[in-house]
Coordinates of C-alpha atoms in Angstrom, one line a residue:
Chain Z
M1 CA 69.4 128.3 170.5
N2 CA 68.9 127.9 174.2
K3 CA 66.6 129.9 176.4
Q4 CA 69.4 131.5 178.5
L5 CA 71.1 132.6 175.3
A6 CA 67.9 134.0 173.9
M7 CA 67.4 136.0 177.1
A8 CA 70.9 137.4 176.7
L9 CA 70.0 138.4 173.1
A10 CA 66.9 140.0 174.4
S11 CA 69.0 142.0 176.7
G12 CA 70.8 143.4 173.6
I13 CA 74.2 141.9 174.2
L14 CA 74.4 140.8 170.6
G15 CA 72.5 143.4 168.7
T16 CA 74.1 146.4 170.1
S17 CA 77.7 145.2 170.2
I18 CA 77.8 143.8 166.7
L19 CA 77.2 147.2 165.1
S20 CA 80.3 148.6 166.7
A21 CA 82.3 145.5 166.7
V22 CA 86.1 145.5 166.3
H23 CA 87.6 142.2 165.8
A24 CA 89.8 141.3 168.7
A25 CA 92.5 139.4 166.9
D26 CA 93.4 142.1 164.3
P27 CA 92.9 139.8 161.3
K28 CA 94.7 140.2 158.0
P29 CA 93.0 141.9 155.1
Q30 CA 92.6 138.6 153.3
D31 CA 90.9 137.1 156.4
V32 CA 88.5 140.0 156.5
V33 CA 87.6 139.5 152.9
E34 CA 87.1 135.7 153.4
Y35 CA 84.9 136.5 156.4
R36 CA 82.7 139.0 154.6
K37 CA 82.3 136.7 151.6
S38 CA 81.3 133.9 154.0
V39 CA 78.8 136.1 155.8
Y40 CA 77.1 137.0 152.5
T41 CA 77.1 133.4 151.4
V42 CA 75.3 132.4 154.6
I43 CA 72.9 135.3 154.0
G44 CA 72.2 134.1 150.5
W45 CA 71.8 130.5 151.6
N46 CA 69.1 131.6 154.0
F47 CA 67.5 134.4 151.9
K48 CA 67.1 132.6 148.6
P49 CA 64.9 129.7 149.9
I50 CA 62.4 132.3 151.3
G51 CA 62.2 133.7 147.8
A52 CA 61.8 130.3 146.4
M53 CA 58.8 129.7 148.6
I54 CA 57.3 133.0 147.9
K55 CA 57.6 132.3 144.2
G56 CA 56.0 128.9 144.7
E57 CA 59.0 127.1 143.5
V58 CA 58.9 125.1 146.7
P59 CA 56.1 124.5 149.2
F60 CA 55.7 127.4 151.7
D61 CA 56.8 126.3 155.2
A62 CA 56.3 128.9 157.9
A63 CA 58.9 127.3 160.3
T64 CA 61.5 127.1 157.6
V65 CA 60.9 130.7 156.6
A66 CA 61.1 131.9 160.2
R67 CA 64.4 130.1 160.7
H68 CA 66.0 131.4 157.6
A69 CA 64.8 134.9 158.3
Q70 CA 66.3 134.8 161.7
Y71 CA 69.7 133.8 160.2
V72 CA 69.5 136.6 157.7
E73 CA 68.9 139.0 160.5
M74 CA 71.7 137.6 162.7
M75 CA 74.2 137.6 159.8
S76 CA 73.2 141.2 158.9
K77 CA 74.4 142.1 162.4
A78 CA 77.6 140.2 161.7
A79 CA 78.3 141.9 158.3
P80 CA 79.9 145.2 159.4
E81 CA 82.9 143.4 160.8
G82 CA 83.6 142.2 157.3
F83 CA 84.4 145.7 156.1
A84 CA 87.2 146.6 158.4
K85 CA 89.5 149.4 157.3
G86 CA 92.3 148.1 155.1
S87 CA 90.3 145.3 153.5
G88 CA 89.4 147.2 150.4
P89 CA 90.5 146.7 146.8
D90 CA 93.7 148.7 147.4
A91 CA 94.8 146.0 149.9
V92 CA 93.3 142.8 148.4
K93 CA 92.8 141.6 144.9
N94 CA 89.9 139.1 145.1
T95 CA 87.2 141.5 146.3
E96 CA 84.2 143.0 144.6
A97 CA 83.9 145.6 147.3
K98 CA 84.2 149.1 145.9
P99 CA 86.5 151.7 147.5
E100 CA 83.4 153.9 148.2
I101 CA 82.7 151.6 151.2
W102 CA 85.7 153.2 152.9
T103 CA 85.8 156.6 151.1
N104 CA 82.1 157.3 151.8
P105 CA 81.6 155.4 155.1
D106 CA 78.5 157.3 156.2
K107 CA 76.6 156.3 153.0
F108 CA 77.7 152.7 153.3
K109 CA 76.7 152.7 157.0
T110 CA 73.2 153.9 156.0
A111 CA 72.9 151.2 153.4
M112 CA 74.0 148.6 155.8
S113 CA 71.6 149.9 158.5
N114 CA 68.7 149.7 156.0
F115 CA 69.5 146.1 155.3
Q116 CA 69.7 145.3 159.0
Q117 CA 66.5 147.1 159.7
E118 CA 64.5 145.4 157.0
S119 CA 66.0 142.0 157.9
T120 CA 64.9 142.5 161.4
K121 CA 61.4 143.3 160.2
L122 CA 61.5 140.2 157.9
A123 CA 62.4 138.0 160.9
E124 CA 59.5 139.5 162.9
V125 CA 57.0 139.1 160.1
A126 CA 58.3 135.6 159.3
K127 CA 57.3 134.5 162.8
T128 CA 53.7 135.4 162.1
G129 CA 53.7 132.8 159.2
K130 CA 51.5 135.2 157.1
E131 CA 52.8 134.5 153.6
A132 CA 51.4 137.7 152.1
D133 CA 53.0 139.9 154.7
I134 CA 56.3 137.9 154.4
K135 CA 56.2 138.4 150.6
V136 CA 56.0 142.2 151.0
Q137 CA 58.8 142.4 153.6
F138 CA 60.9 140.0 151.6
G139 CA 60.7 142.4 148.7
K140 CA 61.6 145.4 150.9
T141 CA 64.6 143.5 152.3
A142 CA 65.7 142.5 148.8
E143 CA 65.6 146.1 147.8
T144 CA 68.1 147.0 150.4
C145 CA 70.4 144.2 149.1
K146 CA 70.1 145.6 145.6
A147 CA 70.6 149.2 146.7
C148 CA 73.8 148.4 148.6
H149 CA 75.2 146.1 145.9
K150 CA 74.5 148.7 143.2
E151 CA 76.4 151.4 145.1
F152 CA 79.1 149.4 146.8
K153 CA 79.7 146.1 144.9
K154 CA 81.3 145.6 141.5
D155 CA 79.2 143.7 139.0
Chain D
M1 CA 68.9 141.2 167.8
N2 CA 65.5 142.5 168.9
K3 CA 63.5 141.4 171.9
Q4 CA 60.7 139.8 169.9
L5 CA 63.2 137.8 167.9
A6 CA 65.0 136.7 171.1
M7 CA 61.7 135.6 172.6
A8 CA 61.1 133.5 169.5
L9 CA 64.5 132.0 169.9
A10 CA 63.7 131.4 173.5
S11 CA 60.7 129.5 172.3
G12 CA 63.0 127.2 170.5
I13 CA 62.0 128.0 166.9
L14 CA 65.6 128.3 165.8
G15 CA 67.4 125.7 168.0
T16 CA 65.1 122.9 167.3
S17 CA 64.5 123.4 163.6
I18 CA 68.2 123.9 162.6
L19 CA 69.1 120.4 163.7
S20 CA 66.6 118.8 161.4
A21 CA 66.8 121.4 158.7
V22 CA 66.4 120.5 155.1
H23 CA 67.2 123.4 152.7
A24 CA 64.1 124.5 150.9
A25 CA 65.7 125.3 147.5
D26 CA 67.4 122.0 146.9
P27 CA 70.8 123.6 146.3
K28 CA 73.5 122.3 144.1
P29 CA 76.4 120.3 145.7
Q30 CA 78.8 123.1 145.0
D31 CA 76.5 125.6 146.8
V32 CA 76.4 123.3 149.8
V33 CA 80.2 123.1 149.9
E34 CA 80.4 126.9 149.6
Y35 CA 77.9 127.2 152.4
R36 CA 79.6 124.9 154.8
K37 CA 83.0 126.4 154.2
S38 CA 81.4 129.8 154.9
V39 CA 79.8 128.6 158.1
Y40 CA 83.2 127.3 159.4
T41 CA 84.9 130.6 158.3
V42 CA 82.4 132.5 160.4
I43 CA 82.9 130.1 163.3
G44 CA 86.6 130.5 163.1
W45 CA 86.3 134.3 162.8
N46 CA 84.4 134.3 166.1
F47 CA 86.2 131.4 167.9
K48 CA 89.8 132.5 167.3
P49 CA 89.6 135.9 169.0
I50 CA 88.3 134.2 172.2
G51 CA 91.4 132.1 172.1
A52 CA 93.6 135.2 171.5
M53 CA 92.1 136.8 174.6
I54 CA 92.5 133.7 176.7
K55 CA 96.2 133.5 175.6
G56 CA 96.6 137.1 176.5
E57 CA 97.5 138.1 172.9
V58 CA 94.8 140.8 173.1
P59 CA 93.1 142.3 176.2
F60 CA 90.2 140.3 177.6
D61 CA 86.9 141.9 176.9
A62 CA 83.8 140.1 178.4
A63 CA 81.3 141.7 176.0
T64 CA 83.4 140.8 173.0
V65 CA 83.8 137.2 174.2
A66 CA 80.1 136.9 174.8
R67 CA 79.2 138.2 171.3
H68 CA 81.7 135.9 169.6
A69 CA 80.6 132.9 171.7
Q70 CA 77.0 133.5 170.7
Y71 CA 77.9 133.5 167.1
V72 CA 79.9 130.3 167.4
E73 CA 76.8 128.7 169.0
M74 CA 74.5 130.0 166.4
M75 CA 76.7 128.9 163.5
S76 CA 77.1 125.5 165.1
K77 CA 73.3 125.2 164.7
A78 CA 73.7 126.2 161.1
A79 CA 76.5 123.7 160.3
P80 CA 74.5 120.5 159.7
E81 CA 72.8 122.0 156.6
G82 CA 76.2 122.2 155.1
F83 CA 76.6 118.4 154.9
A84 CA 73.6 117.6 152.8
K85 CA 73.7 114.2 151.0
G86 CA 75.4 114.5 147.7
S87 CA 77.9 117.2 148.7
G88 CA 80.7 114.8 149.5
P89 CA 84.1 114.3 147.7
D90 CA 82.4 112.0 145.3
A91 CA 80.3 114.8 144.0
V92 CA 82.6 117.8 144.4
K93 CA 86.3 118.3 144.1
N94 CA 87.2 121.2 146.3
T95 CA 86.2 119.8 149.7
E96 CA 88.2 118.5 152.6
A97 CA 85.2 116.6 153.9
K98 CA 85.8 112.9 154.2
P99 CA 83.3 110.3 152.8
E100 CA 82.9 109.0 156.4
I101 CA 80.6 112.0 157.1
W102 CA 78.0 110.3 154.8
T103 CA 79.0 106.6 155.2
N104 CA 79.1 106.8 159.0
P105 CA 76.4 109.5 159.6
D106 CA 75.6 108.5 163.2
K107 CA 79.2 109.0 164.3
F108 CA 79.3 112.3 162.5
K109 CA 76.0 113.4 164.0
T110 CA 77.5 112.7 167.4
A111 CA 80.6 114.7 166.7
M112 CA 78.5 117.6 165.5
S113 CA 76.2 117.3 168.5
N114 CA 79.2 117.4 170.8
F115 CA 80.4 120.6 169.1
Q116 CA 77.0 122.2 169.4
Q117 CA 76.6 121.3 173.0
E118 CA 80.0 122.6 174.1
S119 CA 79.4 125.8 172.0
T120 CA 76.2 126.3 173.8
K121 CA 77.9 125.9 177.1
L122 CA 80.6 128.3 176.0
A123 CA 78.0 130.9 175.1
E124 CA 76.5 130.5 178.5
V125 CA 79.8 130.7 180.4
A126 CA 80.9 133.7 178.3
K127 CA 77.9 135.7 179.5
T128 CA 79.2 135.4 183.1
G129 CA 82.4 137.2 182.1
K130 CA 84.5 134.8 184.3
E131 CA 87.7 134.4 182.3
A132 CA 88.9 131.3 184.1
D133 CA 85.6 129.5 183.5
I134 CA 85.6 130.7 179.9
K135 CA 89.1 129.4 179.4
V136 CA 88.1 125.9 180.6
Q137 CA 85.0 125.8 178.4
F138 CA 86.9 127.2 175.4
G139 CA 89.2 124.3 175.7
K140 CA 86.4 121.8 175.9
T141 CA 84.8 123.4 172.8
A142 CA 88.1 123.4 170.9
E143 CA 88.5 119.7 171.7
T144 CA 85.2 119.0 169.9
C145 CA 86.5 120.9 166.8
K146 CA 89.7 118.8 166.8
A147 CA 87.9 115.5 167.4
C148 CA 85.5 116.1 164.4
H149 CA 88.3 117.4 162.1
K150 CA 90.5 114.5 162.9
E151 CA 87.8 112.0 162.0
F152 CA 86.0 113.7 159.2
K153 CA 88.2 116.4 157.7
K154 CA 91.2 115.8 155.4
D155 CA 94.5 117.5 156.5

């Protein structure tokens, strides 16, 4: 991540546009599903090791936590694109996404926003390197994952 | 992306650590494969629409190009983690990664670095909104994709 780019991020180019993003190339439903699954795979890849450190399964490393937390936040901003209209279970077979994502969009948007907000806080706290604070915010972020999955993802 | 986070990125926390990242939770080979496939899916999701705009298939939108280009750069920094030792075709079946990635690591590292460098330039040029310049840098970035795939990815 270079300084110029970071400055652009600071200006809000990324954060604001992601939330209202419409994919330019009008992707096929199957491509949307593959994208959203990939986004959550990358989120899990970065989220899980933070938990492993908090649990003491691996040594706590502040820089690693900060990096992973930043990726979780960035991917949380990329997730909404993965739920484009027409990519639900009525259009594709290999998805665990519930129809409610599209039939109750306001509720889903709130759940997504909660995840994004807690992820942003986690990335901020992670930069402090304070393990106790990170543990608390990790828990709050994990709760938003669980809440959204319970409501909008098939078991 | 909030300002504090962007400032942290500006300080290089992300950019520098990603390149030497070692995943904290010692993931299984299959998880590494799933992660790297996901990273490239997200890269493609963001890279392709830039090409579609350049080709005139969809209207050119500077803000959208800038956002996609930033994600391509960020994911290029996340890609190396996806090629951890022990995640090659000798360990997993469902991968198009060639053994040369691990038997000729210096050459692969150079190819990866070329992609990261051109992606960074693309993100920078994209912020200018100058379509002609973006088209040139998009082509240079695409060449690094092709070069790496030709050498290190099965057809």
